[in-house]
mmCIF file of C-alpha atoms in Angstrom:
data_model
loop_
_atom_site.group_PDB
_atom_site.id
_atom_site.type_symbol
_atom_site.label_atom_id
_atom_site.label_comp_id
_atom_site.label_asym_id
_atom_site.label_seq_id
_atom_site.Cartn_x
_atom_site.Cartn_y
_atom_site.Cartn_z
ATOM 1 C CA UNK A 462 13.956 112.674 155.605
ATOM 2 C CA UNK A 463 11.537 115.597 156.492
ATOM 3 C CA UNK A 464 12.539 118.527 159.006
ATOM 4 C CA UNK A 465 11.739 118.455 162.483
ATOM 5 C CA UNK A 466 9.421 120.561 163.735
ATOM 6 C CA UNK A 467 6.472 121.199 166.595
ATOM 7 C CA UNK A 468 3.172 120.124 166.325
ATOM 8 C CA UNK A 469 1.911 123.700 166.303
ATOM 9 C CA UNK A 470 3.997 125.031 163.835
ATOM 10 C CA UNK A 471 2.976 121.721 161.611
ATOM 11 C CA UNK A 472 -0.537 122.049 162.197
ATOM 12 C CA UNK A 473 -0.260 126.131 161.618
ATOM 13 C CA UNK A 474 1.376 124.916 158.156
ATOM 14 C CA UNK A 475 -1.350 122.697 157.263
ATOM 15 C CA UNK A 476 -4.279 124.839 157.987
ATOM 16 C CA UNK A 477 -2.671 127.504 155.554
ATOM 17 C CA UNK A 478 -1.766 125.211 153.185
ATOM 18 C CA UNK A 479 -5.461 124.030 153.229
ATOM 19 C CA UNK A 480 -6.949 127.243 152.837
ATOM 20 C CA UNK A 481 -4.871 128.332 149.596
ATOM 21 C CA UNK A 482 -5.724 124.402 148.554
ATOM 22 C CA UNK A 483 -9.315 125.364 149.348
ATOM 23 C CA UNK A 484 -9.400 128.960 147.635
ATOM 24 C CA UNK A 485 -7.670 128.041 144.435
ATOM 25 C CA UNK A 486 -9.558 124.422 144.465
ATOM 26 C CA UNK A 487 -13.022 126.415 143.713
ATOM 27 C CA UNK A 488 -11.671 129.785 142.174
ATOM 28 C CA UNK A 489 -9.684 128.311 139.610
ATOM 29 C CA UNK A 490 -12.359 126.541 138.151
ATOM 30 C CA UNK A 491 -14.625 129.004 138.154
ATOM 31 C CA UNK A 492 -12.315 131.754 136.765
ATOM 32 C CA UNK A 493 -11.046 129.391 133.897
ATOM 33 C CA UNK A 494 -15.082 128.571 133.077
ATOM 34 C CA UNK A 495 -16.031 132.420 133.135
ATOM 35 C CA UNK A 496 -13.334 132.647 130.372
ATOM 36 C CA UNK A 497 -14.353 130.033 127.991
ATOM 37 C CA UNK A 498 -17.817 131.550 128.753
ATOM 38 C CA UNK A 499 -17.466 134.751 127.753
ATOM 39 C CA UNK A 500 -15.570 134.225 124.329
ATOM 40 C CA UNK A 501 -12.319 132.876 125.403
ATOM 41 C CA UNK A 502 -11.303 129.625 123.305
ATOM 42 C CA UNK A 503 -8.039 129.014 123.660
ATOM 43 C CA UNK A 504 -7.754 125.334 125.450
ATOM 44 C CA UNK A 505 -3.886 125.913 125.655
ATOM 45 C CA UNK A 506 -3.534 129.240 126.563
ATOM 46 C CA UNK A 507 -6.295 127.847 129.728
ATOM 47 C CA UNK A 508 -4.255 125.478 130.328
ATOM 48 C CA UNK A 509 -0.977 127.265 130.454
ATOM 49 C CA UNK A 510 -2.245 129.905 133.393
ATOM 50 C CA UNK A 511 -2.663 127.362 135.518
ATOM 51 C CA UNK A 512 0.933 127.030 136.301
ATOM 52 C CA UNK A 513 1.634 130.221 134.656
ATOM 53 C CA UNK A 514 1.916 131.700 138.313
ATOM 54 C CA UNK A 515 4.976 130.098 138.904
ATOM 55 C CA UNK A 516 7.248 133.342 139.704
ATOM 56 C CA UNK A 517 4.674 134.161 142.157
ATOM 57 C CA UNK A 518 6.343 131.697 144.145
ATOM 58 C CA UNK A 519 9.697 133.891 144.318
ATOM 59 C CA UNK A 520 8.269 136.124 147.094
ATOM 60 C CA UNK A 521 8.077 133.293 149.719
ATOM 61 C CA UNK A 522 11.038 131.798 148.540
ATOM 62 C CA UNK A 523 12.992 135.374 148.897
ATOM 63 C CA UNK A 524 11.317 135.787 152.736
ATOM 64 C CA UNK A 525 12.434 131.862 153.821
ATOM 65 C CA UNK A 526 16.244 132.711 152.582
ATOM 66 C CA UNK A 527 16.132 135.819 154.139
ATOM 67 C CA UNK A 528 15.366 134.273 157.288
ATOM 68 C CA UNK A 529 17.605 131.013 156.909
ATOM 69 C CA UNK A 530 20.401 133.890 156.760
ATOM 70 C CA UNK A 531 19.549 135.438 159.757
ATOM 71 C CA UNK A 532 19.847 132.350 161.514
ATOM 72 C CA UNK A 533 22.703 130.150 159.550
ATOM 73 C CA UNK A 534 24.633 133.157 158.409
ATOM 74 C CA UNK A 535 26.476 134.530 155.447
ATOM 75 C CA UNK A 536 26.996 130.775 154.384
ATOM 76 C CA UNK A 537 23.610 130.071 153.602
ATOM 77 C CA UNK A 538 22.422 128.485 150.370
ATOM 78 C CA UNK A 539 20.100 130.251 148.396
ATOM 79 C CA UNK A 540 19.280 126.700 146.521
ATOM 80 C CA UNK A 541 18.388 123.880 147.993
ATOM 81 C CA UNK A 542 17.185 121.563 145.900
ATOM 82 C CA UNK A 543 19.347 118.824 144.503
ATOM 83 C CA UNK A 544 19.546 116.881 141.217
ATOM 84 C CA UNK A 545 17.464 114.090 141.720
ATOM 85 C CA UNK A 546 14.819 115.995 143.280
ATOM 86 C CA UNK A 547 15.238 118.488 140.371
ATOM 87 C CA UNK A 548 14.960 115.766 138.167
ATOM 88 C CA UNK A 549 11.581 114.117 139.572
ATOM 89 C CA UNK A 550 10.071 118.148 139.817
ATOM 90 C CA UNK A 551 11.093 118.361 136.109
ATOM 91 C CA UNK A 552 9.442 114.862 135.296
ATOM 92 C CA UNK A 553 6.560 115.389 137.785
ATOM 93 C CA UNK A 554 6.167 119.253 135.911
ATOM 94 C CA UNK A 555 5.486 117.920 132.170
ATOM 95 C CA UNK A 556 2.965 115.796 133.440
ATOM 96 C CA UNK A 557 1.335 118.357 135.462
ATOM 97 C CA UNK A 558 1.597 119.782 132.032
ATOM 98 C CA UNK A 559 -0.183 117.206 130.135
ATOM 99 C CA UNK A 560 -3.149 117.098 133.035
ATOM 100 C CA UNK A 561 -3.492 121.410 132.415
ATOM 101 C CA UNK A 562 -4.323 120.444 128.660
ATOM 102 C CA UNK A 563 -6.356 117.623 129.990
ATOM 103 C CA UNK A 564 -8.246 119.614 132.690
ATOM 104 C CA UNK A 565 -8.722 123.067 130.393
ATOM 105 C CA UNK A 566 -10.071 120.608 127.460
ATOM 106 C CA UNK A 567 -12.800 119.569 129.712
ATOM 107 C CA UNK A 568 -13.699 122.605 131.326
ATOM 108 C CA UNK A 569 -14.173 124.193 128.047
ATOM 109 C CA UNK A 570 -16.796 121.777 127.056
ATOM 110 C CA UNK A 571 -18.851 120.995 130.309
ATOM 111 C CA UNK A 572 -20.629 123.168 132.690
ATOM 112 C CA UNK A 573 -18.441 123.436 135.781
ATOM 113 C CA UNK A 574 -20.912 121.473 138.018
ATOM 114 C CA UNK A 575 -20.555 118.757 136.093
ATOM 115 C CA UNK A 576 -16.492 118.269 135.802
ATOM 116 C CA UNK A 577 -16.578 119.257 139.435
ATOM 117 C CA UNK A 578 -18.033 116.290 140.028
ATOM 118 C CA UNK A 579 -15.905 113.953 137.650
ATOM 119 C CA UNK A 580 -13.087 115.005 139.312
ATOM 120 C CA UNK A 581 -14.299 113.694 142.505
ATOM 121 C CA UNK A 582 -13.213 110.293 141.285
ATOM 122 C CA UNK A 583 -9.371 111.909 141.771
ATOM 123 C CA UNK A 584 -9.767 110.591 145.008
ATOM 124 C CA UNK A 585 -9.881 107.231 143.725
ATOM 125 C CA UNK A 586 -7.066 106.901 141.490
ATOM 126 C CA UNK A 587 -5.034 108.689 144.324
ATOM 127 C CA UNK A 588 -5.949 105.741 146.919
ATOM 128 C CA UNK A 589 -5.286 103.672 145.018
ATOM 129 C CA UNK A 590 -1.565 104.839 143.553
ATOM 130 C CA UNK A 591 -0.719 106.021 147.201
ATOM 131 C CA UNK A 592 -1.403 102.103 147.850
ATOM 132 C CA UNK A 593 1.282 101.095 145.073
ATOM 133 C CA UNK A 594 3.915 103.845 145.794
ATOM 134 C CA UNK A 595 3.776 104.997 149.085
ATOM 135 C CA UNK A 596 1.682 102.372 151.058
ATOM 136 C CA UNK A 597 -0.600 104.482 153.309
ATOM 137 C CA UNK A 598 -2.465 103.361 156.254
ATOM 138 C CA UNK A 599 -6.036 102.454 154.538
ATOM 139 C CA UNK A 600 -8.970 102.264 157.769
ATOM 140 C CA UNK A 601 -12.384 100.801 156.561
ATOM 141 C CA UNK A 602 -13.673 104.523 156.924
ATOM 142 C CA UNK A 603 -10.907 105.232 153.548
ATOM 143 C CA UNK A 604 -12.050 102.341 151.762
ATOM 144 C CA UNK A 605 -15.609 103.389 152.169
ATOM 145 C CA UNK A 606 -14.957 107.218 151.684
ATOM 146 C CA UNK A 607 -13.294 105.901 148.121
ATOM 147 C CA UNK A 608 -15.530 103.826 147.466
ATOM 148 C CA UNK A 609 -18.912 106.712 148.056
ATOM 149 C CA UNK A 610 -17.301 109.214 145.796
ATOM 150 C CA UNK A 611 -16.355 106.962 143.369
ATOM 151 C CA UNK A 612 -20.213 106.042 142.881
ATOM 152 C CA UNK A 613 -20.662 109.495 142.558
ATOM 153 C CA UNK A 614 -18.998 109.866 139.264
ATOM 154 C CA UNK A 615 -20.730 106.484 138.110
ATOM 155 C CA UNK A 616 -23.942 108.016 138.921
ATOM 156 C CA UNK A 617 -23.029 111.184 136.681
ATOM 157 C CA UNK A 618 -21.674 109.739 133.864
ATOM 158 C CA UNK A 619 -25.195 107.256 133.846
ATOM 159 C CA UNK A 620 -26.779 110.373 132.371
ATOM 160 C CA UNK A 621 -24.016 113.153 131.179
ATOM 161 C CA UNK A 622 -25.781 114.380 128.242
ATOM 162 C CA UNK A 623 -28.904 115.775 129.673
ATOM 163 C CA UNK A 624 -26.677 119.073 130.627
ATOM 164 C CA UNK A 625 -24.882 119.290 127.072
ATOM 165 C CA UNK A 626 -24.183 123.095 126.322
ATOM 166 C CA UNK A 627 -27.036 123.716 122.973
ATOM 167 C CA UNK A 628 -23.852 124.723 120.906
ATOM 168 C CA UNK A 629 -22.014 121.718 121.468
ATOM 169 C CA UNK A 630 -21.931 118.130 119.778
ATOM 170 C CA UNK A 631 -22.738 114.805 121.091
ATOM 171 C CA UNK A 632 -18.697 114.062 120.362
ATOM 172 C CA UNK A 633 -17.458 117.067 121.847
ATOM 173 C CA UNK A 634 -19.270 116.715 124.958
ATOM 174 C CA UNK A 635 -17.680 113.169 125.532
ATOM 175 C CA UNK A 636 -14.399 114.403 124.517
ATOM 176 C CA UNK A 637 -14.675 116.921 127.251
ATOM 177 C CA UNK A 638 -16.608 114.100 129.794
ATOM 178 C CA UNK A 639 -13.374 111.721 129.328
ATOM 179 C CA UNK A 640 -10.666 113.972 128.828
ATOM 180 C CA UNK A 641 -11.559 115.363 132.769
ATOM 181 C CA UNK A 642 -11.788 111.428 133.638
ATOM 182 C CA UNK A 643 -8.459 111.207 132.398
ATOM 183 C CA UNK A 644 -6.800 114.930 133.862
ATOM 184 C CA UNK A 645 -8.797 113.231 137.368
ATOM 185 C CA UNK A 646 -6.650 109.937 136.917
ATOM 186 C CA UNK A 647 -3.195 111.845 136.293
ATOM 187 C CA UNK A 648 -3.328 114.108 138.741
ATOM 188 C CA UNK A 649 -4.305 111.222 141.054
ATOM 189 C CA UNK A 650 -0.743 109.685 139.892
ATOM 190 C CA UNK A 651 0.972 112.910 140.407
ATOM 191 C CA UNK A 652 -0.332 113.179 144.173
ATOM 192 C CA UNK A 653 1.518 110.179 145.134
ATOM 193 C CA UNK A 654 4.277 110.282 143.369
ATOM 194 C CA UNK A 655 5.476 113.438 144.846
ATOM 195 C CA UNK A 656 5.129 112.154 148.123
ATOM 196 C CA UNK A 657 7.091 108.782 147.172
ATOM 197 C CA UNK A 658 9.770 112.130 146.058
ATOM 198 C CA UNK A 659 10.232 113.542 149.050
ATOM 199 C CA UNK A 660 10.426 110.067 150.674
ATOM 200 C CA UNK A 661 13.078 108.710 148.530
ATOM 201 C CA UNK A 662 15.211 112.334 148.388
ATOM 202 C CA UNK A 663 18.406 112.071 150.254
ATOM 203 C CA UNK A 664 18.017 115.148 151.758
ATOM 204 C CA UNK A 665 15.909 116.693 154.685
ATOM 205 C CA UNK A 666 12.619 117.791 153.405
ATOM 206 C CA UNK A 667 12.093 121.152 154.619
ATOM 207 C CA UNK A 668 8.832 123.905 153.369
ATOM 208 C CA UNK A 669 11.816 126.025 151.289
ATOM 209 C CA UNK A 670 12.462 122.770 149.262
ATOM 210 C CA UNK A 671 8.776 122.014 148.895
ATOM 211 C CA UNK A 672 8.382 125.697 147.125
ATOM 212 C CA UNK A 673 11.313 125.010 145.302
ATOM 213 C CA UNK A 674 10.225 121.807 143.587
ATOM 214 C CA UNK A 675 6.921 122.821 143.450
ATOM 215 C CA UNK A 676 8.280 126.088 141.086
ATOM 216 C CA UNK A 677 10.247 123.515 139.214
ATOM 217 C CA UNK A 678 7.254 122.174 138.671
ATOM 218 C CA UNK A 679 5.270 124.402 137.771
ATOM 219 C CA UNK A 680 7.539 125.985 135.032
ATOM 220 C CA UNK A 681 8.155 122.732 133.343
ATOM 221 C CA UNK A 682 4.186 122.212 133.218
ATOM 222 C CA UNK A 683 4.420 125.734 131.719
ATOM 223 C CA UNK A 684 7.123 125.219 129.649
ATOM 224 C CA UNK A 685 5.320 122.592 127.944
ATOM 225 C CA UNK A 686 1.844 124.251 127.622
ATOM 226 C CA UNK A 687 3.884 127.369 125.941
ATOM 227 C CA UNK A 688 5.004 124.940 123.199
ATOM 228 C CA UNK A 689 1.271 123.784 122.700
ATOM 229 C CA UNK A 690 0.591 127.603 122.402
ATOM 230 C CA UNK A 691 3.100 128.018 120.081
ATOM 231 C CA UNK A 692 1.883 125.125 117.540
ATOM 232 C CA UNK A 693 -1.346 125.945 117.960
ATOM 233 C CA UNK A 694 -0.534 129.753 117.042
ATOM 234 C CA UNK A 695 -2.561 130.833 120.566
ATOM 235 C CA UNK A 696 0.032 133.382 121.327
ATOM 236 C CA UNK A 697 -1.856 135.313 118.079
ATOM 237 C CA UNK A 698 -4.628 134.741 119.553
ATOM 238 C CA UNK A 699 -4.415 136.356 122.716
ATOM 239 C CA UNK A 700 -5.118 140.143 121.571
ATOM 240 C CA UNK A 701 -8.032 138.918 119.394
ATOM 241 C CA UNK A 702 -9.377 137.123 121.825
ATOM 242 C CA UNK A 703 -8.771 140.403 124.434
ATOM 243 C CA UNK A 704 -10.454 142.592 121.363
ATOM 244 C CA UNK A 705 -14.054 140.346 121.328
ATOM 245 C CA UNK A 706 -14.413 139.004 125.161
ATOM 246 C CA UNK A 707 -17.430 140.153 126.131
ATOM 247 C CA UNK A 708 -16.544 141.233 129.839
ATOM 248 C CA UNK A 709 -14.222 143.743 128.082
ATOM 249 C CA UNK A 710 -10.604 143.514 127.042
ATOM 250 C CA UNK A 711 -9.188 145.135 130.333
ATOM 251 C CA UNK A 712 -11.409 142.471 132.257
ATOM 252 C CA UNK A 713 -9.919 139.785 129.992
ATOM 253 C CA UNK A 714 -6.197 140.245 131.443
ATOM 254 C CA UNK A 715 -7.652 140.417 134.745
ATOM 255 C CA UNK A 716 -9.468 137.315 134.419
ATOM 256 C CA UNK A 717 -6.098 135.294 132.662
ATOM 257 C CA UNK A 718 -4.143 137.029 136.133
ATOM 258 C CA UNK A 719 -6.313 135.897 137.931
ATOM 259 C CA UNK A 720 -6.679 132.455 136.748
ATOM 260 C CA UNK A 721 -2.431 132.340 137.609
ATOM 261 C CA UNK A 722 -2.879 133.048 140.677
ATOM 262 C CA UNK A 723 -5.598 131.062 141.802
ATOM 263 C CA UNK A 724 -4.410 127.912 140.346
ATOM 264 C CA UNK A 725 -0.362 128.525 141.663
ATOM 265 C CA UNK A 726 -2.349 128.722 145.124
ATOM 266 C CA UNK A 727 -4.006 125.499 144.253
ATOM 267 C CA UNK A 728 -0.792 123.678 143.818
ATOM 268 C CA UNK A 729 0.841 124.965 146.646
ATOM 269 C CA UNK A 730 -1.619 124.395 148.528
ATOM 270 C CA UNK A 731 -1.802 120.818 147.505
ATOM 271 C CA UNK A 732 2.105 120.187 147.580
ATOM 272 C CA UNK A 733 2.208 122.100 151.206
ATOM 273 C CA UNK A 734 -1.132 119.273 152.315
ATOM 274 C CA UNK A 735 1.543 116.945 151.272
ATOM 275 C CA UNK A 736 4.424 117.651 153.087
ATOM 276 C CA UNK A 737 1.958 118.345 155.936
ATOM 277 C CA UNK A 738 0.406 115.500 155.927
ATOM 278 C CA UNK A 739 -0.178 112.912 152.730
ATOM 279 C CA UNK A 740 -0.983 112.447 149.221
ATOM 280 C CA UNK A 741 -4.720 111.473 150.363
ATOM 281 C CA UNK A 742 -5.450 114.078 152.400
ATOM 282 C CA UNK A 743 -4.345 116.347 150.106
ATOM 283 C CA UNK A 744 -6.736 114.281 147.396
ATOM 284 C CA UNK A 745 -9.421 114.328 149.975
ATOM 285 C CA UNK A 746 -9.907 117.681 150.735
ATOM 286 C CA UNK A 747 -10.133 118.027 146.845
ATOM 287 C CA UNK A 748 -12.883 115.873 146.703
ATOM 288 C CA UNK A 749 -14.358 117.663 149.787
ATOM 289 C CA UNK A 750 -14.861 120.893 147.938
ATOM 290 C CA UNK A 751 -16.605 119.560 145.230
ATOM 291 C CA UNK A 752 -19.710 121.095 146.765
ATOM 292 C CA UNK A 753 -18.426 124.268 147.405
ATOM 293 C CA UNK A 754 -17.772 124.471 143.411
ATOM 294 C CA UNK A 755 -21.148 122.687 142.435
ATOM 295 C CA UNK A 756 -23.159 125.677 144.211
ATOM 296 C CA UNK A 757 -21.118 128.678 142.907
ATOM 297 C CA UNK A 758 -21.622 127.203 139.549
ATOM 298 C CA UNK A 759 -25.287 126.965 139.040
ATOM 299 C CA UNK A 760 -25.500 130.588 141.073
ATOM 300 C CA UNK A 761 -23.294 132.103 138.849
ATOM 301 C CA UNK A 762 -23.298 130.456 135.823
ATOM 302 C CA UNK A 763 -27.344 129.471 136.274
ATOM 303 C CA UNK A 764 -26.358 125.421 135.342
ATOM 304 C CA UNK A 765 -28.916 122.919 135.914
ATOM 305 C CA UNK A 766 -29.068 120.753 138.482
ATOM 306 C CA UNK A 767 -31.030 117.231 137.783
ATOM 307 C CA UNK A 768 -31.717 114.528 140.182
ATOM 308 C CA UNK A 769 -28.301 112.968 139.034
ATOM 309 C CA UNK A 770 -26.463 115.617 140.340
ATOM 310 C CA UNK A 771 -28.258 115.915 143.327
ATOM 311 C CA UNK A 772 -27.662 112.327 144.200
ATOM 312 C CA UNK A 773 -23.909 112.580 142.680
ATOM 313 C CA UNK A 774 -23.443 115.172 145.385
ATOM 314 C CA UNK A 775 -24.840 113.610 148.284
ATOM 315 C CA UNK A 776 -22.613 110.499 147.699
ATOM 316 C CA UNK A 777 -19.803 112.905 147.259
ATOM 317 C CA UNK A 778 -20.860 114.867 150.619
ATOM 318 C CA UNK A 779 -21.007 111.336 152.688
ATOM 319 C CA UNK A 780 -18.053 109.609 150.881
ATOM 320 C CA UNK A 781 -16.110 113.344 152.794
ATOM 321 C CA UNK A 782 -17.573 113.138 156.163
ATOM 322 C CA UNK A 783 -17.065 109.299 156.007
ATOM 323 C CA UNK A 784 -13.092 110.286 155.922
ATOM 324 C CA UNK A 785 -12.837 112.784 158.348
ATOM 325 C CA UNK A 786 -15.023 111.035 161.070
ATOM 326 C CA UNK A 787 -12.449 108.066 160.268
ATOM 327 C CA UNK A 788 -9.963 110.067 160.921
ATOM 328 C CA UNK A 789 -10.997 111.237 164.373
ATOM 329 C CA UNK A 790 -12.018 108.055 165.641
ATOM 330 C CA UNK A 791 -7.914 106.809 164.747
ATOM 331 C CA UNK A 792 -7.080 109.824 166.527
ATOM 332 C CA UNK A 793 -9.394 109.110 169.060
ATOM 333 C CA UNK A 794 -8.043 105.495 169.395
ATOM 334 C CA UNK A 795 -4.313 106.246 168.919
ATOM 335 C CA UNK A 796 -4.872 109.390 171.925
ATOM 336 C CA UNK A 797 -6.339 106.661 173.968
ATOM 337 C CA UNK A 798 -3.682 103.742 173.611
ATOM 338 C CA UNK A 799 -1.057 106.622 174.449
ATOM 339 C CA UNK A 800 -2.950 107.728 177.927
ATOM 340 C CA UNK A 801 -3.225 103.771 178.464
ATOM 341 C CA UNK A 802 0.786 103.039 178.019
ATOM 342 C CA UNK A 803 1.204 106.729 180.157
ATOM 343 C CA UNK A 804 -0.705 105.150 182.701
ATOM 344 C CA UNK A 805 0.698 101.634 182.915
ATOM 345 C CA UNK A 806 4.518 103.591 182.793
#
């Protein structure tokens, strides 16, 4: 059961939901490449900051029980979230987990412009679980959006080697080509299935609880990444790491911050697009910054850019305006039928 509330404030919500979705969505990546770039080699302690960020999150959550106490009074709780919604955040959180590992393992061993575009097939797997668990509304204009970007990652992966970094194997550049397939098909799980949780919760679904489970889930994801860190001996690591990074070792911390706080404004922003809206938005508008990411990366990081990608991208590009211009002719259609049944009243 989701809160009531206007159509402005909903549509304020989403629009600043999309923009941290946007801003971590093509910082994070970059930031985390830049790292593994410039000396950094720890795929664990990568994968770690990207939920690392999750006390970040206390700041809103202090402001929204601040003012649910102004208006409810002294009886307000400062929790909301109950046990089986703290259960599927926990569940949800180790798998977000496992995708971190996943994702960091891939951008450590591809250029950026290339995993970019592999995880344009997200969209993909998340059609295609929001089918099975929450049974969205698919228009031909979907089906054909999915369809466009998945070519795009077929049309990569026809000829992935051709960018392999000089210092890198044959082996460890697949590795890294199907370990992002496979972060790309998780996370397209993990979309869904937090939607199907705040359908199924038996309690209202308000923005507080969103930030609440989302924390939940972002420090069992971290949780679990510490204990990789802890195997793997990265916490050793770190100062050595901070000792020989080429940027500097007070532009190392900065750069690991930074990282936290991009990618905690990635999954807000991507939980928030949820509640807002749906799974496949939220999946879509990943997708839809893929070339936002592309271009920053072979500006900054000087990557090439063959024919494949060039035709990867343009399939990407129309697979995204394919959606959107679905969705305004539905809203077009659905404005109209409402004038018509005005009228006839």
């Amino acid at each position: 059961m989701e809160e009531k509330m206007s159509k402005g404030l909903k549509r304020m919500l989403l629009l600043l939901n999309c923009a941290m979705l946007g801003l971590g969505n093509v910082g994070g990546p970059l930031l985390m490449r830049l790292y593994f770039l410039k000396g950094g080699k720890g795929v664990w302690i990568s994968s770690c900051l990207e939920t690392a960020g999750w006390p970040f999150m206390m700041l809103p959550l202090a402001v929204s029980y601040l003012y649910r106490r102004r208006k409810e009074g002294p009886g307000t709780k400062l929790v909301l979230i109950k046990t089986p919604v703290l259960l599927a955040s926990v569940v949800l959180g180790v798998l977000t987990g496992v995708d971190d590992f996943l994702y960091a393992y891939g951008v450590a061993r591809l250029p950026i412009s290339t995993s970019a575009l592999i995880i344009s097939t997200q969209l993909a797997f998340t059609a295609t679980f929001a089918f099975i668990l929450v049974k969205p509304k698919f228009t031909p204009f979907t089906i054909n959006s999915v369809f466009l970007l998945t070519l795009a990652a077929v049309v990569l992966a026809l000829h992935t080697s051709s960018d392999r970094p000089a210092n890198e194997s044959k082996l460890q550049y697949f590795l890294g080509f199907f370990m992002t397939l496979a972060a790309s098909a998780l996370y397209g799980f993990v979309l869904p299935a937090i939607e199907l949780t705040y359908k199924k919760a038996k309690q209202t679904i308000t923005y507080s609880l969103v930030m609440e489970s989302q924390m939940v889930m972002s420090f069992s994801a971290t949780v679990f990444c510490c204990i990789g860190m802890l195997f793997h001996g990265d916490f050793k690591a770190i100062p050595r790491e901070a000792s020989e990074y080429t940027l500097g070792q007070s532009t190392y911390y900065v750069v690991l911050v930074l990282n936290a706080i991009l990618w905690q404004l990635f999954f807000m922003g991507a939980v928030g697009v949820i509640f807002s809206a749906s799974s496949l938005l939220s999946g879509i508008l990943i997708a839809t910054l893929l070339p936002v990411t592309e271009s920053l990366a072979v500006v900054l990081y000087h990557e090439k850019f063959q024919v494949e990608k060039a035709i990867s991208l343009v399939l990407s590009l129309w697979g995204s305006l394919n959606y959107f211009y679905g969705e305004f002719h539905e809203n077009n259609k659905m404005k109209q039928k409402q004038d018509t049944e005005t009228d006839v009243a």
